[in-house]
Coordinates of C-alpha atoms in Angstrom, one line a residue:
R1 CA 17.4 11.9 71.1
A2 CA 20.7 12.0 73.1
W3 CA 20.5 15.8 73.3
G4 CA 18.0 17.3 75.7
G5 CA 16.5 20.6 76.6
R6 CA 17.2 23.6 74.6
R7 CA 19.7 22.0 72.2
R8 CA 17.2 19.5 70.9
Q9 CA 14.5 22.1 70.5
A10 CA 17.0 24.4 68.7
L11 CA 17.7 21.7 66.2
V12 CA 13.9 21.1 65.7
L13 CA 13.5 24.9 65.1
C14 CA 16.3 24.8 62.5
C15 CA 14.6 22.0 60.7
V16 CA 11.3 23.9 60.8
V17 CA 12.9 27.0 59.5
L18 CA 14.6 25.1 56.6
C19 CA 11.7 22.9 55.7
G20 CA 8.6 24.8 56.8
G21 CA 5.7 26.5 54.9
G22 CA 3.1 29.1 55.5
G23 CA 0.2 28.9 57.9
G24 CA -1.6 30.5 60.9
G25 CA -0.3 30.8 64.5
A26 CA 3.1 31.8 65.8
V27 CA 5.7 30.6 68.1
E28 CA 6.8 33.3 70.5
L29 CA 10.6 33.3 71.1
S30 CA 12.2 35.5 73.7
R31 CA 15.8 36.4 73.2
S32 CA 17.1 37.8 76.5
R33 CA 20.7 38.4 75.3
F34 CA 19.8 40.3 72.0
K35 CA 20.0 44.0 71.9
H36 CA 16.3 44.3 71.3
S37 CA 14.2 43.1 74.1
S38 CA 11.1 42.7 72.0
R39 CA 9.8 39.3 71.1
L40 CA 10.5 37.7 67.7
S41 CA 7.5 36.1 66.0
V42 CA 8.1 33.2 63.6
P43 CA 5.2 31.6 61.7
S44 CA 4.4 28.1 62.8
P45 CA 5.6 25.0 60.9
P46 CA 3.3 22.9 58.7
F47 CA 2.7 20.3 61.3
L48 CA 1.2 22.9 63.6
A49 CA -1.0 24.4 60.9
R50 CA -3.2 22.6 58.5
S51 CA -2.8 24.9 55.4
S52 CA 0.6 25.5 53.6
P53 CA 0.1 28.1 50.9
L54 CA 3.8 29.4 50.8
P55 CA 6.7 27.6 49.2
A56 CA 9.3 25.8 51.2
T57 CA 11.8 28.7 51.1
G58 CA 9.3 31.1 52.6
W59 CA 10.1 30.1 56.2
R60 CA 13.8 30.6 55.9
I61 CA 13.3 34.0 54.1
A62 CA 10.8 35.1 56.8
F63 CA 13.2 34.1 59.6
C64 CA 16.1 36.1 58.0
D65 CA 13.8 39.1 57.4
R66 CA 13.0 39.2 61.1
L67 CA 16.7 39.3 61.9
L68 CA 17.2 42.1 59.4
D69 CA 14.4 44.1 61.0
A70 CA 16.1 43.5 64.4
G71 CA 19.3 45.2 63.0
K72 CA 21.4 42.0 62.7
S73 CA 23.4 41.1 59.6
V74 CA 22.2 37.9 58.1
S75 CA 24.9 35.1 58.3
I76 CA 25.3 31.6 59.6
E77 CA 27.1 32.9 62.6
S78 CA 24.4 35.4 63.5
V79 CA 21.6 32.8 63.1
T80 CA 23.4 30.2 65.2
S81 CA 24.4 32.7 67.9
G82 CA 20.8 33.8 68.0
L83 CA 19.5 30.3 68.4
R84 CA 22.1 29.6 71.1
N85 CA 20.6 32.4 73.2
V86 CA 16.9 31.7 72.5
D87 CA 14.8 30.9 75.6
F88 CA 12.2 28.3 74.9
G89 CA 10.6 28.5 78.3
C90 CA 11.3 24.9 79.2
G91 CA 14.3 24.0 81.3
A92 CA 16.6 26.1 83.5
D93 CA 19.7 28.0 82.5
G94 CA 23.0 26.5 83.3
E95 CA 23.6 24.1 80.4
E96 CA 27.1 24.1 78.8
D97 CA 27.9 25.9 75.6
W98 CA 27.5 24.4 72.2
T99 CA 30.2 21.9 71.2
S100 CA 32.1 22.0 67.9
E101 CA 30.3 18.9 66.7
Q102 CA 26.9 20.4 67.4
M103 CA 27.9 23.7 65.7
D104 CA 28.9 21.7 62.6
V105 CA 25.4 20.1 62.5
L106 CA 23.8 23.6 62.7
N107 CA 26.2 24.9 60.0
S108 CA 25.3 22.0 57.7
L109 CA 21.6 22.9 58.0
F110 CA 22.2 26.4 56.8
R111 CA 24.7 25.5 54.1
R112 CA 22.2 25.6 51.3
T113 CA 21.2 29.1 50.3
T114 CA 17.6 30.1 49.5
R115 CA 17.6 33.2 47.4
E116 CA 20.2 33.9 44.7
G117 CA 21.6 37.4 45.3
N118 CA 20.9 37.7 49.0
F119 CA 22.7 34.5 50.0
A120 CA 25.5 33.9 47.5
R121 CA 27.3 30.6 47.5
Q122 CA 30.7 30.7 49.1
N123 CA 33.8 29.4 47.4
E124 CA 31.9 28.6 44.2
K125 CA 32.3 30.0 40.8
P126 CA 29.3 31.7 39.2
R127 CA 27.5 29.6 36.6
P128 CA 28.2 30.7 33.0
L129 CA 25.4 31.9 30.9
P130 CA 24.1 29.7 28.1
L131 CA 25.4 30.2 24.6
P132 CA 23.2 32.2 22.3
I133 CA 21.2 30.3 19.7
P134 CA 22.7 31.3 16.3
Y135 CA 19.4 31.5 14.3
K136 CA 17.9 33.9 16.8
L137 CA 20.7 36.4 16.4
R138 CA 20.2 36.6 12.6
P139 CA 18.0 39.3 11.2
L140 CA 14.5 38.2 10.3
G141 CA 14.8 39.3 6.6
L142 CA 17.9 37.1 5.9
P143 CA 17.6 33.3 5.3
N144 CA 19.3 30.8 7.5
K145 CA 22.9 30.1 6.6
F146 CA 22.3 26.4 6.5
F147 CA 19.8 26.8 3.6
V148 CA 21.7 29.2 1.5
R149 CA 22.5 27.6 -1.8
R150 CA 25.7 28.4 -3.6
P151 CA 25.8 29.1 -7.4
A152 CA 27.6 25.8 -7.9
D153 CA 24.7 23.9 -6.2
K154 CA 22.1 25.7 -8.3
F155 CA 24.0 24.7 -11.5
G156 CA 24.4 21.1 -10.2
S157 CA 20.7 20.8 -9.5
A158 CA 19.7 22.2 -12.9
R159 CA 22.2 19.9 -14.6
R160 CA 20.8 16.8 -12.8
K161 CA 17.3 17.8 -13.8
L162 CA 18.3 18.2 -17.4
A163 CA 20.3 15.0 -17.5
K164 CA 17.2 13.1 -16.2
N165 CA 14.6 14.8 -18.3
P166 CA 13.1 12.2 -20.7
L167 CA 11.9 15.0 -23.1
F168 CA 15.4 16.4 -23.5
L169 CA 16.9 12.9 -24.0
T170 CA 14.3 11.8 -26.6
K171 CA 14.7 15.2 -28.4
L172 CA 18.5 14.6 -28.5
A173 CA 17.9 11.1 -30.0
A174 CA 15.8 12.8 -32.7
E175 CA 18.5 15.3 -33.4
I176 CA 21.1 12.5 -33.7
Y177 CA 18.8 10.6 -36.1
G178 CA 18.4 13.6 -38.3
L179 CA 22.2 14.2 -38.7
P180 CA 23.6 13.6 -42.2
A181 CA 25.3 10.2 -42.8
R182 CA 28.8 11.7 -43.0
E183 CA 28.5 13.9 -39.9
E184 CA 29.8 12.4 -36.6
V185 CA 27.8 12.2 -33.4
S186 CA 30.6 13.7 -31.4
E187 CA 30.1 17.2 -32.9
L188 CA 26.6 17.3 -31.4
L189 CA 27.4 15.6 -28.1
D190 CA 30.4 17.7 -27.3
S191 CA 28.2 20.7 -26.7
Y192 CA 26.3 18.8 -24.0
V193 CA 29.2 17.1 -22.3
G194 CA 28.8 19.2 -19.1
V195 CA 25.1 18.2 -18.9
F196 CA 25.3 14.5 -19.1
M197 CA 25.6 12.2 -16.1
R198 CA 26.5 8.6 -15.8
G199 CA 23.6 6.5 -17.1
S200 CA 21.6 9.4 -18.7
L201 CA 22.6 8.4 -22.3
S202 CA 20.9 5.0 -21.9
A203 CA 17.5 6.6 -22.6
T204 CA 18.9 8.2 -25.7
I205 CA 20.3 4.9 -27.0
R206 CA 17.0 3.1 -26.4
E207 CA 15.2 5.8 -28.3
L208 CA 17.6 5.4 -31.2
G209 CA 16.7 1.7 -31.1
H210 CA 13.1 2.7 -31.7
Y211 CA 14.3 4.6 -34.7
R212 CA 15.9 1.4 -36.0
H213 CA 19.3 3.0 -36.0
P214 CA 21.8 0.8 -34.1
Q215 CA 24.8 2.3 -35.8
R216 CA 24.2 5.7 -34.2
A217 CA 23.5 4.0 -30.8
L218 CA 26.9 2.4 -31.0
E219 CA 28.6 5.7 -31.9
V220 CA 27.0 7.3 -28.8
Y221 CA 28.3 4.5 -26.6
L222 CA 31.9 4.8 -28.0
W223 CA 31.8 8.6 -27.6
Q224 CA 30.9 8.1 -23.9
E225 CA 34.1 6.2 -23.3
R226 CA 36.2 9.3 -23.7
Y227 CA 35.1 11.0 -20.5
P228 CA 35.9 9.6 -17.1
H229 CA 32.7 11.1 -15.4
L230 CA 30.6 9.1 -17.9
W231 CA 32.5 5.8 -18.0
P232 CA 32.1 3.0 -17.0
D233 CA 28.4 2.7 -17.2
D234 CA 26.5 -0.6 -17.0
R235 CA 23.2 0.8 -17.9
T236 CA 24.4 2.3 -21.2
L237 CA 26.2 -0.9 -22.1
A238 CA 23.0 -2.9 -21.5
A239 CA 21.0 -0.5 -23.6
V240 CA 23.4 -0.6 -26.5
L241 CA 23.5 -4.4 -26.4
E242 CA 19.8 -4.7 -26.6
V243 CA 19.5 -2.2 -29.4
L244 CA 22.2 -4.0 -31.4
V245 CA 20.4 -7.4 -31.0
V246 CA 17.0 -6.0 -32.0
G247 CA 18.6 -4.3 -35.0
G248 CA 20.1 -7.6 -36.2
E249 CA 23.7 -6.8 -35.2
E250 CA 24.2 -9.9 -32.9
G251 CA 27.9 -10.3 -33.9
R252 CA 28.7 -6.7 -32.8
A253 CA 26.8 -7.2 -29.6
W254 CA 28.8 -10.3 -28.7
N255 CA 32.1 -8.6 -29.6
L256 CA 31.2 -5.6 -27.5
L257 CA 30.3 -7.9 -24.6
A258 CA 33.6 -9.8 -24.9
S259 CA 35.6 -6.5 -25.0
S260 CA 34.0 -5.2 -21.8
A261 CA 36.1 -5.4 -18.6
R262 CA 33.4 -7.4 -16.7
T263 CA 30.4 -9.3 -17.6
S264 CA 27.3 -9.1 -15.4
A265 CA 23.9 -10.7 -15.4
R266 CA 22.4 -7.4 -16.7
D267 CA 24.4 -7.8 -19.9
F268 CA 23.0 -11.3 -20.6
E269 CA 19.5 -10.1 -19.7
A270 CA 19.8 -7.2 -22.2
I271 CA 20.9 -9.6 -25.0
L272 CA 18.2 -12.1 -24.1
C273 CA 15.5 -9.4 -24.1
G274 CA 16.7 -8.2 -27.5
F275 CA 16.2 -11.7 -28.9
V276 CA 12.8 -12.0 -27.2
K277 CA 11.7 -8.7 -28.8
A278 CA 12.9 -9.9 -32.2
G279 CA 10.9 -13.2 -31.7
K280 CA 14.0 -15.5 -31.8
F281 CA 13.5 -18.2 -29.3
E282 CA 16.6 -20.4 -30.0
P283 CA 19.2 -17.6 -29.7
A284 CA 17.5 -16.5 -26.5
L285 CA 17.7 -20.0 -25.1
R286 CA 21.5 -20.1 -26.0
V287 CA 22.0 -16.8 -24.1
K288 CA 20.3 -18.3 -21.1
E289 CA 22.6 -21.3 -21.1
A290 CA 25.6 -19.0 -21.5
A291 CA 24.5 -17.0 -18.5
E292 CA 24.1 -20.2 -16.5
R293 CA 27.7 -21.3 -17.4
A294 CA 29.0 -17.9 -16.3
D295 CA 27.2 -18.4 -12.9
C296 CA 25.0 -15.4 -13.5
V297 CA 21.5 -15.5 -12.0
L298 CA 19.0 -14.0 -14.3
H299 CA 16.1 -12.0 -13.1
Q300 CA 12.6 -13.5 -12.8
R301 CA 11.1 -11.2 -15.4
V302 CA 13.4 -12.8 -18.0
Y303 CA 11.8 -16.2 -17.3
A304 CA 8.4 -14.6 -17.7
K305 CA 9.4 -13.3 -21.2
L306 CA 10.8 -16.7 -22.2
I307 CA 7.5 -18.4 -21.1
H308 CA 5.5 -15.9 -23.1
L309 CA 7.7 -16.4 -26.2
A310 CA 7.7 -20.2 -25.9
S311 CA 3.9 -20.3 -25.7
Q312 CA 3.5 -18.5 -29.1
K313 CA 4.9 -21.4 -31.2
E314 CA 3.7 -25.0 -31.2
E315 CA 7.2 -26.5 -31.3
T316 CA 8.4 -24.6 -28.2
K317 CA 5.4 -25.1 -25.9
E318 CA 7.2 -27.9 -24.1
F319 CA 9.7 -25.4 -22.7
V320 CA 6.9 -23.5 -21.0
Q321 CA 6.5 -26.1 -18.2
I322 CA 10.3 -26.3 -17.8
F323 CA 10.6 -22.5 -17.4
V324 CA 7.6 -22.5 -15.0
E325 CA 9.3 -25.1 -12.8
Q326 CA 12.6 -23.1 -12.8
L327 CA 10.6 -20.0 -11.9
G328 CA 9.0 -21.9 -9.0
R329 CA 12.5 -22.7 -7.5
F330 CA 13.1 -19.1 -6.5
P331 CA 12.7 -18.7 -2.7
E332 CA 10.7 -15.5 -3.3
L333 CA 8.8 -14.2 -6.3
K334 CA 9.6 -10.7 -7.5
L335 CA 7.3 -10.3 -10.5
K336 CA 5.5 -7.3 -11.7
L337 CA 1.9 -7.2 -12.8
E338 CA 2.6 -7.5 -16.5
D339 CA 5.0 -10.4 -15.8
C340 CA 2.4 -12.3 -13.9
T341 CA -0.2 -11.7 -16.6
E342 CA 2.1 -13.0 -19.3
V343 CA 2.8 -16.2 -17.3
M344 CA -0.9 -16.7 -16.6
D345 CA -1.9 -16.2 -20.2
A346 CA 0.9 -18.5 -21.5
C347 CA 0.0 -21.3 -19.0
S348 CA -3.7 -21.1 -19.9
K349 CA -2.8 -21.6 -23.6
I350 CA -1.0 -24.9 -23.1
G351 CA -3.4 -26.2 -20.4
L352 CA -1.4 -25.5 -17.2
Y353 CA -4.2 -24.3 -15.0
E354 CA -2.7 -24.9 -11.6
P355 CA 0.1 -22.3 -12.0
V356 CA -2.5 -19.8 -13.0
E357 CA -4.4 -20.2 -9.8
R358 CA -1.3 -20.2 -7.7
L359 CA 0.0 -17.0 -9.3
F360 CA -3.3 -15.3 -8.8
Q361 CA -3.5 -16.3 -5.1
W362 CA 0.1 -15.2 -4.5
W363 CA -0.7 -11.8 -6.0
K364 CA -3.7 -11.4 -3.8
C365 CA -2.0 -12.6 -0.7
S366 CA 0.9 -10.2 -1.4
G367 CA -1.5 -7.3 -1.0
F368 CA -1.4 -6.2 -4.6
Q369 CA -4.4 -5.3 -6.7
A370 CA -5.2 -7.1 -9.9
N371 CA -6.2 -5.3 -13.1
I372 CA -8.6 -6.3 -15.8
L373 CA -5.9 -8.1 -17.8
M374 CA -5.2 -10.5 -14.9
F375 CA -8.9 -11.1 -14.3
T376 CA -9.4 -11.9 -18.0
A377 CA -6.5 -14.3 -18.0
L378 CA -7.9 -16.0 -14.9
M379 CA -11.4 -16.3 -16.6
K380 CA -9.8 -17.8 -19.7
A381 CA -7.9 -20.4 -17.7
R382 CA -11.0 -21.4 -15.8
S383 CA -13.2 -21.5 -18.9
N384 CA -10.6 -23.7 -20.7
A385 CA -10.6 -26.0 -17.7
G386 CA -14.5 -26.3 -17.9
K387 CA -15.1 -24.4 -14.7
Y388 CA -17.7 -22.0 -16.1
R389 CA -19.4 -20.9 -13.0
E390 CA -16.2 -20.3 -11.1
A391 CA -15.0 -18.3 -14.1
L392 CA -18.2 -16.2 -14.1
S393 CA -17.8 -15.5 -10.4
V394 CA -14.7 -13.5 -11.2
H395 CA -17.1 -10.8 -12.4
W396 CA -18.0 -10.2 -8.8
D397 CA -14.3 -9.6 -8.0
I398 CA -14.1 -7.2 -10.9
E399 CA -17.0 -5.1 -9.6
E400 CA -15.7 -5.2 -6.1
V401 CA -12.3 -3.9 -7.0
G402 CA -13.8 -1.3 -9.3
C403 CA -12.1 -2.4 -12.6
V404 CA -13.7 -1.3 -15.9
P405 CA -14.1 -4.3 -18.3
D406 CA -12.7 -3.9 -21.8
L407 CA -13.6 -5.7 -25.0
P408 CA -11.8 -9.0 -24.3
A409 CA -13.3 -9.1 -20.8
F410 CA -16.9 -8.6 -22.2
R411 CA -16.3 -11.3 -24.9
I412 CA -15.3 -13.9 -22.3
L413 CA -18.0 -12.9 -19.9
I414 CA -20.8 -13.2 -22.6
H415 CA -19.3 -16.5 -23.6
L416 CA -19.5 -17.7 -20.0
C417 CA -23.1 -16.5 -19.8
L418 CA -23.9 -18.7 -22.8
E419 CA -22.2 -21.7 -21.2
V420 CA -24.1 -21.2 -18.0
G421 CA -27.4 -20.2 -19.6
D422 CA -27.7 -16.9 -17.8
A423 CA -29.5 -14.8 -20.4
P424 CA -30.5 -11.8 -18.1
K425 CA -26.8 -11.2 -17.1
G426 CA -25.7 -11.6 -20.7
L427 CA -28.1 -8.9 -21.9
R428 CA -27.1 -6.6 -19.0
L429 CA -23.5 -7.0 -20.0
F430 CA -24.3 -6.2 -23.6
A431 CA -26.2 -3.1 -22.6
Q432 CA -23.3 -2.0 -20.4
M433 CA -20.9 -2.7 -23.3
K434 CA -22.9 -0.4 -25.6
Q435 CA -23.3 2.3 -22.9
M436 CA -19.5 2.4 -22.5
G437 CA -19.1 3.0 -26.3
I438 CA -17.5 -0.4 -27.0
S439 CA -18.5 -1.8 -30.4
P440 CA -19.6 -5.5 -30.2
T441 CA -17.8 -8.0 -32.4
S442 CA -19.4 -10.8 -34.4
D443 CA -18.8 -13.5 -31.7
V444 CA -20.6 -11.3 -29.2
Y445 CA -23.7 -11.0 -31.4
S446 CA -23.5 -14.7 -32.2
N447 CA -23.3 -15.8 -28.6
L448 CA -26.2 -13.4 -27.6
V449 CA -28.4 -14.8 -30.3
K450 CA -27.7 -18.3 -29.2
L451 CA -28.3 -17.4 -25.6
C452 CA -31.7 -15.7 -26.3
C453 CA -32.8 -18.7 -28.4
K454 CA -31.7 -21.1 -25.6
D455 CA -33.7 -19.1 -23.1
R456 CA -36.7 -19.0 -25.6
R457 CA -36.5 -15.2 -26.1
Y458 CA -37.2 -15.3 -29.8
G459 CA -38.2 -11.7 -30.1
K460 CA -35.0 -10.5 -28.6
A461 CA -33.0 -12.9 -30.7
S462 CA -34.7 -11.6 -33.9
G463 CA -33.8 -8.0 -32.9
L464 CA -30.2 -8.9 -32.2
L465 CA -30.0 -10.8 -35.5
K466 CA -31.4 -7.8 -37.4
E467 CA -28.9 -5.5 -35.7
F468 CA -26.2 -8.0 -36.5
K469 CA -27.1 -7.7 -40.2
M470 CA -27.2 -3.9 -40.1
M471 CA -23.7 -3.8 -38.6
G472 CA -22.4 -5.7 -41.6
L473 CA -20.4 -8.1 -39.5
A474 CA -22.2 -11.4 -40.3
T475 CA -21.7 -13.6 -43.3
K476 CA -24.5 -15.5 -45.1
D477 CA -23.6 -18.8 -43.5
E478 CA -23.7 -17.2 -40.0
I479 CA -27.1 -15.6 -40.7
Q480 CA -28.5 -18.9 -42.0
H481 CA -27.1 -20.8 -39.0
L482 CA -28.5 -18.3 -36.5
S483 CA -31.9 -18.2 -38.2
S484 CA -32.2 -22.0 -37.9
L485 CA -31.5 -21.9 -34.2
K486 CA -35.1 -20.8 -33.5
Q487 CA -36.4 -24.0 -35.0
S488 CA -33.9 -26.2 -33.3
F489 CA -34.7 -24.8 -29.8

């Protein structure tokens, strides 16, 4: 605002030229000191016209094109000298020339170029081109170099697949089992030494345990110790310990455990699982105590196996409650479906019904889906507790989940229908059982005959009794007892 007259209007015109757009109208500028006496027409700025279809650089380019048409070389000096001599038609001549400060302002306005090539940046290095992308320079027929596999990688992948192939490992166990008694295992295993990986021979040792050949399993384990890429191996040690215990070689198992460099909880679990498979509860209990003295925390599935083993004998049922309490002390349960089913079945046998309900609710709240074995264990527990209607309501959960009942499930369901007195549902279950191809047992026929007599369906009861005789499952005492039910009811 301190500047007046032509200088202020010249600055306004520079701002318009640098920031302007397209539009209609024109500002007529007369340049008296230019060589050409014709007038120079510059499009009006956007604040004089309503539409602005051209980009912001259009004004500066148009202004310079006018200077080129007039025969002037485009530069900052030519533009500023032209603006210095422009007559705006307002104010008289006689003002002083432009000062150095005012010329610096004008030069700063034109410092930014508009079109690359026409107005090159002064004192600035050209921008380097971007580096080419490698995969675009390769021919289309060739694969990318990052996905080219070397022959060593192909051999390594094939070796890993063969070392983890269960069919190959079980076939190897069959070949070892078929060797003559005087022939050593090393002669056969040396031909596959480049194939084996650490832990792959554990499946072969377990398969030799199924063949009841613990001596060969021990020979495979001792052969593995010769090679550094196969030794040490905790999984193979655990497998051979379990096979030795199941095969009756407990002394060798303990000696092998004592000779190992380190003893872990997996080794104690292997020995304990071997005693559980052999049905020996007292040695398994001693292994558990030895693991506790060694400060080894056993896995929760080991407690589930001990609970299942203790519930099978009358003299060891008192340990079931102890193991269940120890299992409940864990901060978080990590049991599989078969472990939960074993614990629920064992607890229902000795009359511990509350742990059964808690395990079932924990399994459902964890987001897992129960199978028919878990539903059957739950129905047995509720039936033993005298909760027949609650046990029969489990059948709705079975249908909702989509589980297919098996023979034990049908037996407990028909027994619950007898206790509740629901004859139509019992007959529907019997028809579904025959439709699925499951052969009814003697207790199923007996319960159905009792249920029909209780509901006064004597004709249906007679037909079931006749079918029961034809199947050859009933004894004379059962037939006489079922025949007398009609008179009693």
